[in-house]
Amino acid sequence: MCGILALIHANATENSAAGELHEALYLLQHRGQDACGIATCASGGKIYQCKGNGMAAKVFREDGARVADLPGYMGLGHLRYPTAGSSVNAEAQPFYVNSPYGICFAHNGNLINAPELKRFLDYEAHRHINTESDSELMLNIFANELNETGKARVNDKDIFAALARMYDRCVGGWACTAMLAGTRATRDISNYCLLSQGFGLIGFRDSYGIRPLVLGSRPSDNGPGTDWMMASESVALDQRGFTSIVDIKPGQAVILPKGAPPIFRQVQEQKRYAPDIFEYVYFARPDTVIDGISVQESRENMGYKLADTILRSLSPEEVADIDVVIPIPETANTSAACVAERLKKPIFQGFVKNRYVFRTFIMPGQKAREKSVRRKLNPMRVKFNAKNVLLVDDSIVRGTTSREIVNMAREAGAQKVYFASCAPRITHAHIYGIDLASPSELIAHHRDENSIAKHIGAAKVIYQTLDDLKAACAELSPREKQEFEVGVFCGSYVTPVEPGYFEHLERIRGESRKMKVVEKAREAIANGSAGEEEMQIARNGVEVNGDGNVVPASGSGASDDGLTKTNGKRVRESDEESSKPRDRMDISLHNFGDYSHEMHN
């Protein structure tokens, strides 16, 4: 999951697109904290960009100083959330290809036929792919199809036709924005060809509607005409003064030409209308509306339905035993209030959240996740002491966070701890752009509720049912028969899944995790904060254990001297990793974000 943005001003002489995109990045920062970037197009079709690893305040500096070096009247913004694969600087978006026509590209989602696409680009299209990002694959598929026109100048029909062919090749879930810097060809009423430098913006969404994308407009502040903006969530448009917000429909594309109204086209038939339900459970902001469904109201419904399940799952004596409902901040706050209301119990904010700690389930190591939970949350003893508490969280993924939270509640004096999840048991991999965990790492993959409760130390664990979760959102939909992508809960995905894809996903996920753990160990040693585990990783390398966790190399996979055996040879995993560059710069454009370390010296 990522956040994407696109903006075009009515007045092509303006140079403030980057400033607005920069502000909007902070409104969507929750959608991606791994990397971010902005690319703009100024007069003459010249492209400028700044991108790199880190949050917006790091990449653009806390005072936004780098935005001044991004002139232009239109541009793209992107926030990256880690998916399966590496996280080097070269994979920060937007991506760029110079041929044809100069295309910048921002992508949210995941392609599940990536190996097939890579073979096509290599053997047939003869396009070089420089990263492990499927976003780069999709950009090059689109560029190749657009190049098939053979024209020096393209028009709207050419772009829609290229997108349609791209849709025929790509399988997965996506929402994308693109910017064409090349010249646009149009004709006036006398059929004279008119050329306009800087074509405009493009937005499009997969034919299942898995990933969200909205479009809004506002009157220009600088002369006649209308400004247009696209974003992953409506809150970014609301806060920037854009109204008349519409969802890009499944299989639909829109072109925002410079100085002209939007052009919509159904480039592929809508196969289903099934947004990813995890947007409503966890990822989207509560003040967002996705596909006509209020995230806030959907979470209220989840709370009421979860309370009904609690009443069915617990005995009357156990329900009476609960003294207080305590939410795990912040996503579960809304649902927990509705649980407390339905159960007729008081609700306390028992945990104080440190807002400057990242989400824990994306961290590479078990110990790192456990430590981060305690940095992120601090229990207030007065709210727990001598009480039987019902903790409400949005979901349980690996169980690491949940177990640590239960421990913290007990340490704060709780007598008995019940744990309720607004989401059903997560048992399968997410394949559309959210790297939750490997199936073997998911606590519910091979455990029932009783063993999960024992594992995290709770008296009982109560999960939302899948039917109730779907109903909580569907009841708010403007469509009569609303479907959702719910594969993480049941293994039934809305798109076809290529044979061998899950094995491919595990291979790249494992390599990515190992690389990140080794990098973290090196950083800890360099900073003088390394513990025994980090020292062991530096000495012996890493391996993936039976639970899918990256741990220091040991046991049968390593010899007495700490070397991991591979094909009869002994190779240190740390040495193997050290042969890889620690980072790579984006070669497509000069990017001053690549030189951030120099700029701070």
Coordinates of C-alpha atoms in Angstrom, one line a residue:
M1 CA 0.0 0.0 0.0
C2 CA 1.2 3.5 -0.9
G3 CA -0.1 7.0 -1.3
I4 CA -0.3 8.7 -4.7
L5 CA -1.1 12.3 -5.7
A6 CA -1.3 14.2 -8.9
L7 CA -2.0 17.9 -9.4
I8 CA -2.4 20.2 -12.5
H9 CA -3.0 23.9 -12.3
A10 CA -5.2 25.7 -14.8
N11 CA -2.5 28.4 -15.3
A12 CA 0.5 26.9 -16.9
T13 CA 2.7 29.8 -15.8
E14 CA 2.3 28.8 -12.2
N15 CA 5.2 27.2 -10.4
S16 CA 3.5 26.1 -7.2
A17 CA 2.4 22.6 -7.9
A18 CA 5.2 21.1 -5.8
G19 CA 4.2 23.2 -2.8
E20 CA 0.7 21.8 -2.8
L21 CA 1.9 18.3 -3.4
H22 CA 4.3 18.6 -0.5
E23 CA 1.5 19.7 1.8
A24 CA -0.7 16.8 0.6
L25 CA 2.1 14.3 1.4
Y26 CA 1.7 15.0 5.1
L27 CA -2.1 14.3 4.8
L28 CA -1.3 10.9 3.4
Q29 CA 1.9 10.1 5.4
H30 CA 0.1 7.2 7.1
R31 CA 0.0 5.4 3.8
G32 CA 3.8 5.3 3.5
Q33 CA 6.7 6.1 5.7
D34 CA 9.5 4.2 3.8
A35 CA 10.1 6.7 1.0
C36 CA 8.5 9.6 -0.8
G37 CA 9.0 11.9 -3.7
I38 CA 7.6 14.6 -6.0
A39 CA 8.2 15.1 -9.7
T40 CA 7.0 18.3 -11.5
C41 CA 6.8 19.5 -15.1
A42 CA 7.5 23.2 -15.9
S43 CA 7.3 25.2 -19.0
G44 CA 9.0 23.6 -22.0
G45 CA 8.2 20.1 -20.7
K46 CA 11.2 20.0 -18.4
I47 CA 10.9 17.6 -15.5
Y48 CA 12.3 18.1 -12.0
Q49 CA 12.2 15.7 -9.1
C50 CA 13.2 15.1 -5.5
K51 CA 12.8 11.7 -3.9
G52 CA 14.4 9.3 -1.5
N53 CA 14.1 7.0 1.5
G54 CA 12.4 8.5 4.6
M55 CA 9.3 10.5 5.5
A56 CA 8.4 13.8 3.9
A57 CA 10.1 15.9 6.5
K58 CA 13.4 14.1 5.9
V59 CA 13.3 14.0 2.1
F60 CA 12.2 17.6 1.7
R61 CA 13.6 18.9 5.0
E62 CA 11.5 19.9 7.9
D63 CA 11.1 23.5 6.5
G64 CA 10.3 22.1 3.0
A65 CA 13.4 23.9 1.6
R66 CA 13.8 21.5 -1.3
V67 CA 10.4 22.2 -2.7
A68 CA 11.7 25.5 -4.1
D69 CA 13.8 23.5 -6.5
L70 CA 10.8 21.9 -8.1
P71 CA 9.1 24.4 -10.4
G72 CA 6.1 23.5 -12.5
Y73 CA 2.4 23.8 -12.9
M74 CA 1.7 20.0 -12.7
G75 CA 3.3 17.1 -10.8
L76 CA 3.0 13.8 -9.1
G77 CA 3.6 12.8 -5.5
H78 CA 4.2 9.4 -3.9
L79 CA 4.6 7.8 -0.5
R80 CA 6.0 4.3 -0.4
Y81 CA 4.9 1.7 2.1
P82 CA 7.2 -1.4 2.2
T83 CA 6.0 -4.3 0.0
A84 CA 7.8 -7.5 -0.8
G85 CA 11.2 -6.7 -2.3
S86 CA 14.0 -4.3 -1.4
S87 CA 13.7 -0.8 -0.2
V88 CA 16.7 1.0 -1.7
N89 CA 16.6 4.6 -2.6
A90 CA 16.4 3.7 -6.3
E91 CA 12.9 2.4 -5.7
A92 CA 11.5 5.7 -4.4
Q93 CA 8.9 7.0 -6.7
P94 CA 7.8 8.7 -9.0
F95 CA 9.6 6.6 -11.6
Y96 CA 10.6 8.1 -15.0
V97 CA 11.3 6.9 -18.5
N98 CA 12.4 9.3 -21.2
S99 CA 11.0 7.3 -24.1
P100 CA 8.4 7.8 -25.3
Y101 CA 7.4 11.4 -24.6
G102 CA 8.9 11.6 -21.1
I103 CA 6.7 9.7 -18.6
C104 CA 6.6 10.0 -14.8
F105 CA 4.7 7.4 -12.9
A106 CA 3.4 6.8 -9.4
H107 CA 1.9 3.4 -8.5
N108 CA -0.1 2.0 -5.5
G109 CA -0.6 -1.7 -5.6
N110 CA 1.0 -4.9 -6.7
L111 CA 1.3 -7.0 -9.9
I112 CA 1.0 -10.7 -9.3
N113 CA 2.3 -11.7 -12.8
A114 CA 5.6 -9.7 -12.4
P115 CA 7.9 -12.6 -13.5
E116 CA 6.0 -13.0 -16.7
L117 CA 6.0 -9.2 -17.4
K118 CA 9.8 -9.0 -16.7
R119 CA 10.4 -11.8 -19.3
F120 CA 8.2 -9.9 -21.8
L121 CA 10.1 -6.7 -21.3
D122 CA 13.5 -8.4 -21.6
Y123 CA 12.9 -10.7 -24.5
E124 CA 10.3 -8.9 -26.6
A125 CA 10.2 -5.2 -25.7
H126 CA 13.9 -5.0 -25.0
R127 CA 13.5 -2.7 -22.1
H128 CA 15.9 -2.8 -19.2
I129 CA 14.5 -3.0 -15.6
N130 CA 16.8 -1.7 -13.0
T131 CA 15.0 -2.4 -9.7
E132 CA 12.9 -5.1 -8.1
S133 CA 9.9 -2.8 -8.1
D134 CA 6.8 -4.0 -10.0
S135 CA 6.0 -0.3 -10.4
E136 CA 8.9 0.1 -12.7
L137 CA 7.6 -3.0 -14.6
M138 CA 4.2 -1.4 -15.1
L139 CA 5.6 1.9 -16.2
N140 CA 7.7 0.2 -18.8
I141 CA 4.7 -1.9 -20.0
F142 CA 2.7 1.3 -20.5
A143 CA 5.7 3.1 -22.2
N144 CA 6.2 0.1 -24.5
E145 CA 2.5 0.1 -25.5
L146 CA 2.5 3.8 -26.0
N147 CA 5.6 3.6 -28.2
E148 CA 3.7 1.2 -30.5
T149 CA 1.9 4.1 -31.9
G150 CA 5.0 5.1 -33.7
K151 CA 3.9 8.7 -33.6
A152 CA 6.0 11.8 -32.8
R153 CA 2.9 13.3 -31.1
V154 CA 0.1 11.3 -29.3
N155 CA -3.5 12.2 -28.6
D156 CA -6.0 11.1 -26.0
K157 CA -7.1 8.1 -28.1
D158 CA -3.6 6.8 -28.4
I159 CA -3.1 7.0 -24.6
F160 CA -6.4 5.2 -23.8
A161 CA -5.6 2.5 -26.4
A162 CA -2.1 2.0 -24.8
L163 CA -3.6 1.7 -21.4
A164 CA -6.1 -0.9 -22.6
R165 CA -3.3 -3.0 -24.0
M166 CA -1.4 -2.6 -20.7
Y167 CA -4.4 -3.8 -18.7
D168 CA -4.5 -6.9 -20.9
R169 CA -1.0 -7.8 -19.9
C170 CA -1.0 -6.8 -16.2
V171 CA -2.7 -8.8 -13.4
G172 CA -3.1 -7.5 -9.9
G173 CA -4.5 -4.5 -8.0
W174 CA -3.4 -0.9 -8.7
A175 CA -4.2 2.8 -8.7
C176 CA -1.8 4.9 -10.7
T177 CA -1.1 8.4 -11.8
A178 CA 1.2 9.4 -14.6
M179 CA 2.5 12.6 -16.1
L180 CA 3.4 13.1 -19.8
A181 CA 5.9 15.9 -20.4
G182 CA 5.8 15.5 -24.2
T183 CA 3.8 17.5 -26.7
R184 CA 0.1 17.1 -27.1
A185 CA -1.5 17.0 -30.5
T186 CA -5.0 18.4 -30.9
R187 CA -7.0 20.0 -33.7
D188 CA -8.9 23.2 -33.8
I189 CA -12.3 23.7 -35.5
S190 CA -10.6 24.2 -38.9
N191 CA -8.8 20.9 -38.4
Y192 CA -5.4 22.6 -38.0
C193 CA -3.0 20.6 -35.8
L194 CA -2.2 22.4 -32.5
L195 CA 0.8 21.5 -30.4
S196 CA 1.0 22.0 -26.6
Q197 CA 4.2 21.3 -24.7
G198 CA 3.5 19.3 -21.5
F199 CA 0.7 16.9 -22.3
G200 CA -0.9 16.5 -18.9
L201 CA -1.8 13.9 -16.2
I202 CA -3.3 10.5 -16.4
G203 CA -5.1 8.5 -13.6
F204 CA -6.3 4.9 -13.8
R205 CA -7.5 2.1 -11.6
D206 CA -7.5 -1.7 -11.9
S207 CA -10.7 -3.3 -13.2
Y208 CA -11.6 -4.8 -9.8
G209 CA -11.3 -1.5 -8.0
I210 CA -9.0 -3.0 -5.4
R211 CA -6.9 0.2 -4.8
P212 CA -8.5 3.6 -4.3
L213 CA -8.2 6.7 -6.4
V214 CA -10.3 9.9 -6.3
L215 CA -10.5 13.1 -8.4
G216 CA -11.5 16.6 -7.4
S217 CA -11.6 20.1 -8.8
R218 CA -11.6 23.8 -7.6
P219 CA -11.6 27.2 -9.4
S220 CA -8.1 28.5 -10.1
D221 CA -6.8 31.1 -7.7
N222 CA -4.7 32.6 -10.5
G223 CA -6.9 33.4 -13.5
P224 CA -9.7 31.5 -15.2
G225 CA -10.0 27.8 -15.4
T226 CA -10.0 24.8 -13.0
D227 CA -7.3 23.1 -11.0
W228 CA -7.6 19.3 -10.8
M229 CA -6.1 16.9 -8.2
M230 CA -6.1 13.1 -7.8
A231 CA -5.2 11.2 -4.6
S232 CA -5.5 7.9 -2.8
E233 CA -7.8 9.4 -0.2
S234 CA -10.4 12.1 -0.3
V235 CA -8.9 13.8 2.8
A236 CA -6.0 15.1 0.7
L237 CA -8.5 16.8 -1.7
D238 CA -10.7 18.1 1.1
Q239 CA -7.8 19.8 2.9
R240 CA -6.5 21.5 -0.3
G241 CA -9.9 23.0 -1.1
F242 CA -11.0 20.6 -3.9
T243 CA -14.6 19.6 -4.2
S244 CA -16.9 17.7 -6.5
I245 CA -14.9 14.6 -5.6
V246 CA -15.5 11.4 -7.6
D247 CA -14.1 8.0 -7.5
I248 CA -12.2 6.7 -10.5
K249 CA -14.2 3.5 -11.3
P250 CA -12.7 0.1 -11.7
G251 CA -11.2 -0.2 -15.2
Q252 CA -11.6 3.5 -15.8
A253 CA -8.9 6.0 -16.8
V254 CA -9.0 9.8 -16.9
I255 CA -6.7 12.2 -18.8
L256 CA -6.3 15.7 -17.4
P257 CA -4.9 17.6 -20.4
K258 CA -3.2 20.9 -19.9
G259 CA -5.8 23.7 -20.1
A260 CA -8.7 21.4 -20.9
P261 CA -11.4 19.5 -19.0
P262 CA -10.9 15.8 -17.9
I263 CA -11.5 13.0 -20.5
F264 CA -12.9 9.8 -19.0
R265 CA -12.7 6.4 -20.7
Q266 CA -13.5 2.8 -19.6
V267 CA -10.3 1.2 -20.8
Q268 CA -11.2 -2.3 -19.6
E269 CA -14.6 -3.7 -18.7
Q270 CA -15.3 -3.6 -14.9
K271 CA -14.8 -7.1 -13.7
R272 CA -15.9 -6.6 -10.1
Y273 CA -16.2 -3.6 -7.8
A274 CA -14.2 -5.0 -4.8
P275 CA -12.1 -2.5 -2.9
D276 CA -9.6 -3.9 -0.4
I277 CA -11.5 -4.1 2.9
F278 CA -8.2 -3.5 4.8
E279 CA -8.5 0.2 3.8
Y280 CA -11.5 0.5 6.1
V281 CA -10.1 -1.7 8.8
Y282 CA -6.8 -0.1 9.2
F283 CA -5.0 1.9 6.6
A284 CA -7.2 4.8 5.6
R285 CA -7.8 7.9 7.7
P286 CA -11.2 8.0 9.4
D287 CA -12.0 11.3 7.7
T288 CA -11.7 9.7 4.3
V289 CA -14.5 8.4 2.1
I290 CA -13.5 5.5 -0.3
D291 CA -15.9 4.4 -3.0
G292 CA -18.8 6.2 -1.3
I293 CA -18.2 4.5 2.0
S294 CA -17.2 6.6 5.1
V295 CA -14.2 5.0 6.8
Q296 CA -15.4 6.5 10.1
E297 CA -18.9 5.1 9.9
S298 CA -17.6 1.7 8.7
R299 CA -15.5 1.5 11.9
E300 CA -18.5 2.4 14.0
N301 CA -20.4 -0.5 12.4
M302 CA -17.4 -2.8 13.0
G303 CA -17.6 -1.9 16.7
Y304 CA -21.3 -2.6 17.1
K305 CA -21.0 -5.9 15.2
L306 CA -17.9 -6.9 17.2
A307 CA -19.8 -6.2 20.4
D308 CA -22.6 -8.5 19.3
T309 CA -20.0 -11.2 18.7
I310 CA -18.5 -10.6 22.1
L311 CA -21.9 -11.1 23.7
R312 CA -22.3 -14.4 21.8
S313 CA -18.8 -15.6 22.6
L314 CA -18.6 -14.8 26.3
S315 CA -20.8 -16.0 29.0
P316 CA -23.0 -13.5 30.9
E317 CA -20.7 -13.9 33.9
E318 CA -17.7 -13.1 31.8
V319 CA -19.3 -10.0 30.2
A320 CA -20.3 -8.8 33.7
D321 CA -16.7 -9.4 34.8
I322 CA -15.4 -6.7 32.3
D323 CA -14.8 -3.4 34.2
V324 CA -13.6 -1.3 31.3
V325 CA -13.0 -1.2 27.5
I326 CA -9.6 0.1 26.4
P327 CA -8.8 0.8 22.7
I328 CA -5.3 0.2 21.2
P329 CA -4.7 3.6 19.7
E330 CA -5.4 5.0 17.2
T331 CA -7.3 3.1 14.5
A332 CA -9.4 1.1 17.0
N333 CA -10.6 4.2 18.9
T334 CA -13.8 4.5 16.9
S335 CA -14.7 0.9 17.1
A336 CA -13.9 0.5 20.7
A337 CA -16.2 3.4 21.7
C338 CA -19.1 1.5 19.9
V339 CA -18.1 -1.7 21.6
A340 CA -18.3 0.0 25.0
E341 CA -21.6 1.6 24.1
R342 CA -23.2 -1.7 23.1
L343 CA -21.8 -3.6 26.1
K344 CA -22.8 -0.7 28.4
K345 CA -19.3 -0.5 29.8
P346 CA -17.1 2.6 30.4
I347 CA -14.3 3.3 28.0
F348 CA -10.9 4.6 29.1
Q349 CA -7.9 5.8 27.0
G350 CA -5.5 3.5 28.9
F351 CA -2.6 3.8 26.4
V352 CA -0.7 6.9 25.5
K353 CA 0.7 6.7 22.0
N354 CA 4.1 8.1 20.9
R355 CA 3.2 9.5 17.4
Y356 CA 6.8 9.3 16.2
V357 CA 7.2 5.6 16.1
F358 CA 6.4 3.6 12.9
R359 CA 4.0 0.8 12.5
T360 CA 5.4 -2.3 14.1
F361 CA 4.3 -5.2 11.9
I362 CA 6.5 -3.9 9.1
M363 CA 9.7 -4.1 11.1
P364 CA 12.1 -6.7 10.0
G365 CA 12.9 -8.6 13.3
Q366 CA 10.8 -10.0 16.2
K367 CA 12.9 -8.3 18.9
A368 CA 12.7 -5.0 17.0
R369 CA 8.9 -5.3 16.9
E370 CA 8.7 -6.1 20.6
K371 CA 10.9 -3.1 21.6
S372 CA 9.0 -0.8 19.2
V373 CA 5.6 -1.7 20.8
R374 CA 6.9 -0.4 24.2
R375 CA 8.3 2.7 22.5
K376 CA 5.0 3.3 20.8
L377 CA 2.6 2.7 23.7
N378 CA 2.7 3.5 27.3
P379 CA 0.0 2.2 29.7
M380 CA -1.4 4.5 32.4
R381 CA -1.5 2.4 35.6
V382 CA -4.4 4.2 37.0
K383 CA -6.6 2.9 34.2
F384 CA -5.5 -0.7 34.5
N385 CA -4.8 -1.3 38.2
A386 CA -7.1 -4.0 39.8
K387 CA -9.4 -4.1 36.7
N388 CA -10.6 -6.7 34.3
V389 CA -10.1 -5.1 30.9
L390 CA -11.4 -5.7 27.4
L391 CA -8.7 -4.5 24.9
V392 CA -10.0 -3.7 21.4
D393 CA -7.6 -3.5 18.4
D394 CA -8.1 -3.2 14.7
S395 CA -6.5 -6.5 13.9
I396 CA -4.0 -9.1 15.0
V397 CA -1.2 -9.9 12.4
R398 CA 1.8 -11.7 13.8
G399 CA 0.6 -11.4 17.4
T400 CA 3.9 -9.7 18.5
T401 CA 2.2 -6.4 19.2
S402 CA -0.8 -8.0 20.8
R403 CA 1.3 -10.2 23.2
E404 CA 3.4 -7.2 24.2
I405 CA 0.3 -5.1 24.8
V406 CA -1.3 -7.8 27.0
N407 CA 2.0 -8.0 29.0
M408 CA 2.0 -4.2 29.4
A409 CA -1.6 -4.3 30.7
R410 CA -0.7 -6.9 33.2
E411 CA 2.4 -5.1 34.3
A412 CA 0.1 -2.0 34.8
G413 CA -2.0 -4.0 37.3
A414 CA -4.8 -5.5 35.1
Q415 CA -6.3 -8.6 36.7
K416 CA -7.8 -10.2 33.7
V417 CA -7.3 -9.3 30.0
Y418 CA -9.8 -10.0 27.2
F419 CA -8.7 -9.1 23.7
A420 CA -11.1 -8.3 20.8
S421 CA -10.1 -7.8 17.1
C422 CA -12.2 -5.6 14.7
A423 CA -10.9 -7.8 11.9
P424 CA -11.3 -11.5 11.4
R425 CA -8.4 -14.0 11.7
I426 CA -5.7 -13.1 9.2
T427 CA -4.6 -16.4 7.7
H428 CA -3.3 -15.7 4.2
A429 CA -0.8 -13.4 2.5
H430 CA -1.9 -10.0 1.1
I431 CA -1.0 -9.8 -2.6
Y432 CA -2.1 -6.4 -3.7
G433 CA 0.5 -4.1 -2.2
I434 CA 0.4 -4.6 1.6
D435 CA 3.3 -6.7 2.9
L436 CA 1.6 -7.8 6.2
A437 CA 3.7 -11.0 6.7
S438 CA 4.4 -14.4 5.4
P439 CA 1.6 -16.9 6.1
S440 CA 4.0 -18.8 8.5
E441 CA 4.4 -15.6 10.4
L442 CA 0.7 -14.9 10.9
I443 CA -0.4 -16.0 14.3
A444 CA -3.8 -17.2 13.0
H445 CA -2.4 -19.2 10.1
H446 CA -2.0 -22.4 12.2
R447 CA -3.8 -21.5 15.5
D448 CA -7.4 -21.3 16.7
E449 CA -8.8 -18.7 19.0
N450 CA -7.9 -20.6 22.2
S451 CA -4.3 -21.2 21.2
I452 CA -4.0 -17.6 20.1
A453 CA -5.3 -16.4 23.5
K454 CA -2.8 -18.6 25.2
H455 CA 0.0 -17.4 23.0
I456 CA -0.6 -13.7 23.6
G457 CA -1.5 -14.3 27.3
A458 CA -5.2 -13.2 27.2
A459 CA -8.1 -14.8 29.0
K460 CA -10.0 -15.0 25.7
V461 CA -9.6 -13.6 22.1
I462 CA -12.7 -12.6 20.2
Y463 CA -12.5 -12.0 16.4
Q464 CA -14.9 -10.2 14.2
T465 CA -16.6 -12.6 11.8
L466 CA -15.9 -12.1 8.1
D467 CA -19.6 -11.8 7.2
D468 CA -20.0 -9.0 9.9
L469 CA -16.9 -7.2 8.6
K470 CA -18.2 -7.2 5.1
A471 CA -21.7 -6.1 6.2
A472 CA -20.2 -3.3 8.3
C473 CA -18.9 -1.7 5.2
A474 CA -21.4 -2.8 2.6
E475 CA -24.3 -1.4 4.5
L476 CA -22.9 2.1 3.8
S477 CA -22.2 1.6 0.1
P478 CA -24.2 3.4 -2.5
R479 CA -24.1 0.1 -4.5
E480 CA -26.7 -2.6 -3.8
K481 CA -24.4 -5.6 -4.0
Q482 CA -21.1 -4.4 -2.7
E483 CA -18.1 -6.8 -2.8
F484 CA -14.7 -6.5 -1.2
E485 CA -11.3 -8.0 -1.6
V486 CA -10.9 -10.2 1.6
G487 CA -8.3 -12.7 0.5
V488 CA -6.2 -12.2 3.7
F489 CA -9.0 -13.6 5.8
C490 CA -10.0 -16.6 3.6
G491 CA -7.5 -17.1 0.8
S492 CA -10.1 -16.3 -1.9
Y493 CA -8.7 -13.4 -4.0
V494 CA -10.6 -11.4 -6.5
T495 CA -8.1 -11.8 -9.3
P496 CA -6.6 -14.9 -10.8
V497 CA -3.3 -15.9 -9.1
E498 CA -0.5 -17.2 -11.3
P499 CA 0.9 -20.7 -10.4
G500 CA 4.0 -20.4 -8.3
Y501 CA 3.3 -16.7 -7.4
F502 CA 3.2 -17.4 -3.6
E503 CA 6.6 -19.1 -3.8
H504 CA 7.9 -16.2 -5.8
L505 CA 6.5 -13.8 -3.2
E506 CA 8.2 -15.7 -0.3
R507 CA 11.6 -15.7 -2.1
I508 CA 11.7 -12.0 -2.6
R509 CA 10.2 -11.3 0.8
G510 CA 12.8 -13.4 2.5
E511 CA 15.7 -11.7 0.7
S512 CA 14.3 -8.3 1.5
R513 CA 13.9 -9.2 5.2
K514 CA 17.4 -10.6 5.5
M515 CA 19.0 -7.5 3.9
K516 CA 17.0 -5.2 6.2
V517 CA 18.0 -7.1 9.3
V518 CA 21.7 -7.1 8.4
E519 CA 21.5 -3.3 7.6
K520 CA 19.9 -2.6 11.0
A521 CA 22.6 -4.6 12.8
R522 CA 25.3 -2.7 11.0
E523 CA 23.7 0.6 11.9
A524 CA 23.4 -0.4 15.6
I525 CA 27.1 -1.3 15.7
A526 CA 28.1 1.9 14.0
N527 CA 25.9 3.9 16.5
G528 CA 27.4 2.0 19.5
S529 CA 23.9 0.6 20.5
A530 CA 24.3 -3.0 19.3
G531 CA 23.1 -5.8 21.6
E532 CA 24.2 -9.4 21.6
E533 CA 21.8 -10.3 18.8
E534 CA 23.1 -7.5 16.5
M535 CA 26.7 -8.6 17.2
Q536 CA 25.8 -12.2 16.4
I537 CA 24.2 -11.1 13.1
A538 CA 27.4 -9.1 12.2
R539 CA 29.5 -12.2 13.0
N540 CA 27.5 -15.0 11.6
G541 CA 24.9 -13.5 9.2
V542 CA 21.2 -14.4 9.2
E543 CA 18.7 -17.1 8.3
V544 CA 15.0 -17.5 8.3
N545 CA 13.7 -19.9 11.0
G546 CA 10.6 -22.1 10.8
D547 CA 8.3 -19.3 11.9
G548 CA 9.4 -17.1 9.1
N549 CA 11.4 -14.8 11.3
V550 CA 14.9 -13.6 10.4
V551 CA 17.3 -14.6 13.2
P552 CA 21.1 -14.9 13.6
A553 CA 22.5 -17.8 11.6
S554 CA 23.0 -20.9 13.8
G555 CA 22.3 -24.6 14.0
S556 CA 22.6 -27.0 11.1
G557 CA 22.7 -24.2 8.5
A558 CA 25.9 -22.9 10.0
S559 CA 29.2 -24.5 10.8
D560 CA 31.2 -24.1 14.0
D561 CA 33.0 -21.0 12.6
G562 CA 29.6 -19.3 11.9
L563 CA 29.6 -19.8 8.2
T564 CA 26.3 -20.8 6.4
K565 CA 26.6 -23.8 4.1
T566 CA 25.4 -23.2 0.5
N567 CA 25.8 -25.8 -2.2
G568 CA 28.7 -27.4 -0.2
K569 CA 30.5 -24.2 0.2
R570 CA 30.6 -22.1 3.4
V571 CA 29.6 -18.5 2.9
R572 CA 28.8 -15.9 5.6
E573 CA 25.3 -14.4 5.0
S574 CA 26.7 -11.1 6.2
D575 CA 29.6 -11.4 3.6
E576 CA 27.1 -12.2 0.9
E577 CA 25.0 -9.2 1.9
S578 CA 28.1 -7.0 2.1
S579 CA 28.8 -7.7 -1.6
K580 CA 25.6 -5.9 -2.4
P581 CA 25.5 -2.1 -2.4
R582 CA 23.9 -0.6 0.7
D583 CA 21.9 1.8 -1.5
R584 CA 21.4 2.8 -5.1
M585 CA 20.5 6.1 -6.6
D586 CA 17.9 6.6 -9.3
I587 CA 19.6 6.8 -12.6
S588 CA 16.6 8.2 -14.6
L589 CA 17.0 11.8 -13.5
H590 CA 19.4 14.0 -11.6
N591 CA 17.9 13.8 -8.2
F592 CA 19.2 16.0 -5.5
G593 CA 17.4 13.9 -2.9
D594 CA 20.1 11.3 -3.6
Y595 CA 22.7 13.6 -2.2
S596 CA 20.9 14.4 1.1
H597 CA 23.9 13.2 3.2
E598 CA 26.1 15.7 1.4
M599 CA 23.6 18.5 1.8
H600 CA 23.5 18.1 5.6
N601 CA 27.3 18.1 6.0

